[in-house]
């Protein structure tokens, strides 16, 4: 938000694109990020961290120069990550090694590895409870990590969900919105009660989940060609708005909380290879209770 940038990982081209999040204008390409699949932004230090599948590393990018300054080792498919700004640590899900890699962002050094008995899905940081939550997708569990000790406090089942991978959190309502790859569902999980309180069927192939905390709207990218959209009314009431049709093979998306635009990269156009960033504008139709998306 400081520079109004969005960073787009281009896995196949080993690079990251910098785009103006207000205008959609291309700004710059950051190279030397082999097989980049995930990006995490550290605002206080003006750095981003890239999860690089190809050489199993975590890249450190200085945003003043837009260049990679360091690579930290991972083991097997570093993927999603979460930044704990209270303790200034980065938590990277090294998916196949079953390790959550902890990095000190001030020194850019490894702190420790937290091992689980499951492949890892997306981790998220809750600044209210000051806990890291991570999906344990083989076991349909959610792990809770105390970042002061970097230890696992507990593991809880995610009911009605198989293959929990993508996740977003509403810290004020103490809710997690979790995408379930195996049974094609989006569940609402109460982080206080440790239970699923609502389940919605969505299209196949759910991956990334994003949350507009101001509009209280959940977006889940499904690689079968849709964005599933859920409206949060309050802590116990939710309804599904739509399965918004897009191109196939979309795995990730991001939301700008200032203007409510939704960004997602497309890797194909009607079956042909492509490299596009699509921008959607969230629109509220004040003449009715129905919420819509309008393609920009």
PDB file of C-alpha atoms in Angstrom, residues 42 44-45 82-91 102-107 111 125-132 145-150:
ATOM      1  CA  UNK A  42       7.401  -6.919   4.616  1.00  0.00           C
ATOM      2  CA  UNK A  44       8.588  -1.975   7.445  1.00  0.00           C
ATOM      3  CA  UNK A  45      11.764  -3.166   5.694  1.00  0.00           C
ATOM      4  CA  UNK A  82       2.817 -15.532   6.480  1.00  0.00           C
ATOM      5  CA  UNK A  83       4.486 -12.488   8.033  1.00  0.00           C
ATOM      6  CA  UNK A  84       4.279 -11.928  11.790  1.00  0.00           C
ATOM      7  CA  UNK A  85       4.997  -8.200  12.075  1.00  0.00           C
ATOM      8  CA  UNK A  86       4.836  -8.267  15.883  1.00  0.00           C
ATOM      9  CA  UNK A  87       7.829 -10.608  16.125  1.00  0.00           C
ATOM     10  CA  UNK A  88       9.324  -9.691  12.730  1.00  0.00           C
ATOM     11  CA  UNK A  89       9.422 -13.280  11.524  1.00  0.00           C
ATOM     12  CA  UNK A  90       8.421 -14.932   8.281  1.00  0.00           C
ATOM     13  CA  UNK A  91       6.800 -18.385   8.272  1.00  0.00           C
ATOM     14  CA  UNK A 102      10.916 -19.598  10.338  1.00  0.00           C
ATOM     15  CA  UNK A 103      13.033 -16.632   9.173  1.00  0.00           C
ATOM     16  CA  UNK A 104      14.170 -13.517  11.024  1.00  0.00           C
ATOM     17  CA  UNK A 105      13.427 -10.729   8.514  1.00  0.00           C
ATOM     18  CA  UNK A 106      15.849  -8.267  10.145  1.00  0.00           C
ATOM     19  CA  UNK A 107      18.859 -10.547   9.702  1.00  0.00           C
ATOM     20  CA  UNK A 111      15.468 -19.211  13.102  1.00  0.00           C
ATOM     21  CA  UNK A 125      -0.923 -14.747  11.081  1.00  0.00           C
ATOM     22  CA  UNK A 126      -3.646 -13.501  13.425  1.00  0.00           C
ATOM     23  CA  UNK A 127      -2.480 -10.176  14.935  1.00  0.00           C
ATOM     24  CA  UNK A 128      -5.263 -10.196  17.538  1.00  0.00           C
ATOM     25  CA  UNK A 129      -4.486 -13.592  19.044  1.00  0.00           C
ATOM     26  CA  UNK A 130      -0.832 -13.296  17.973  1.00  0.00           C
ATOM     27  CA  UNK A 131      -0.770 -16.826  16.633  1.00  0.00           C
ATOM     28  CA  UNK A 132       0.250 -18.474  13.380  1.00  0.00           C
ATOM     29  CA  UNK A 145       1.893 -21.962  16.561  1.00  0.00           C
ATOM     30  CA  UNK A 146       3.056 -19.668  19.346  1.00  0.00           C
ATOM     31  CA  UNK A 147       5.520 -17.299  17.609  1.00  0.00           C
ATOM     32  CA  UNK A 148       7.212 -16.323  20.859  1.00  0.00           C
ATOM     33  CA  UNK A 149       8.386 -19.896  21.362  1.00  0.00           C
ATOM     34  CA  UNK A 150       8.058 -21.112  17.756  1.00  0.00           C
TER      35      UNK A 150
END
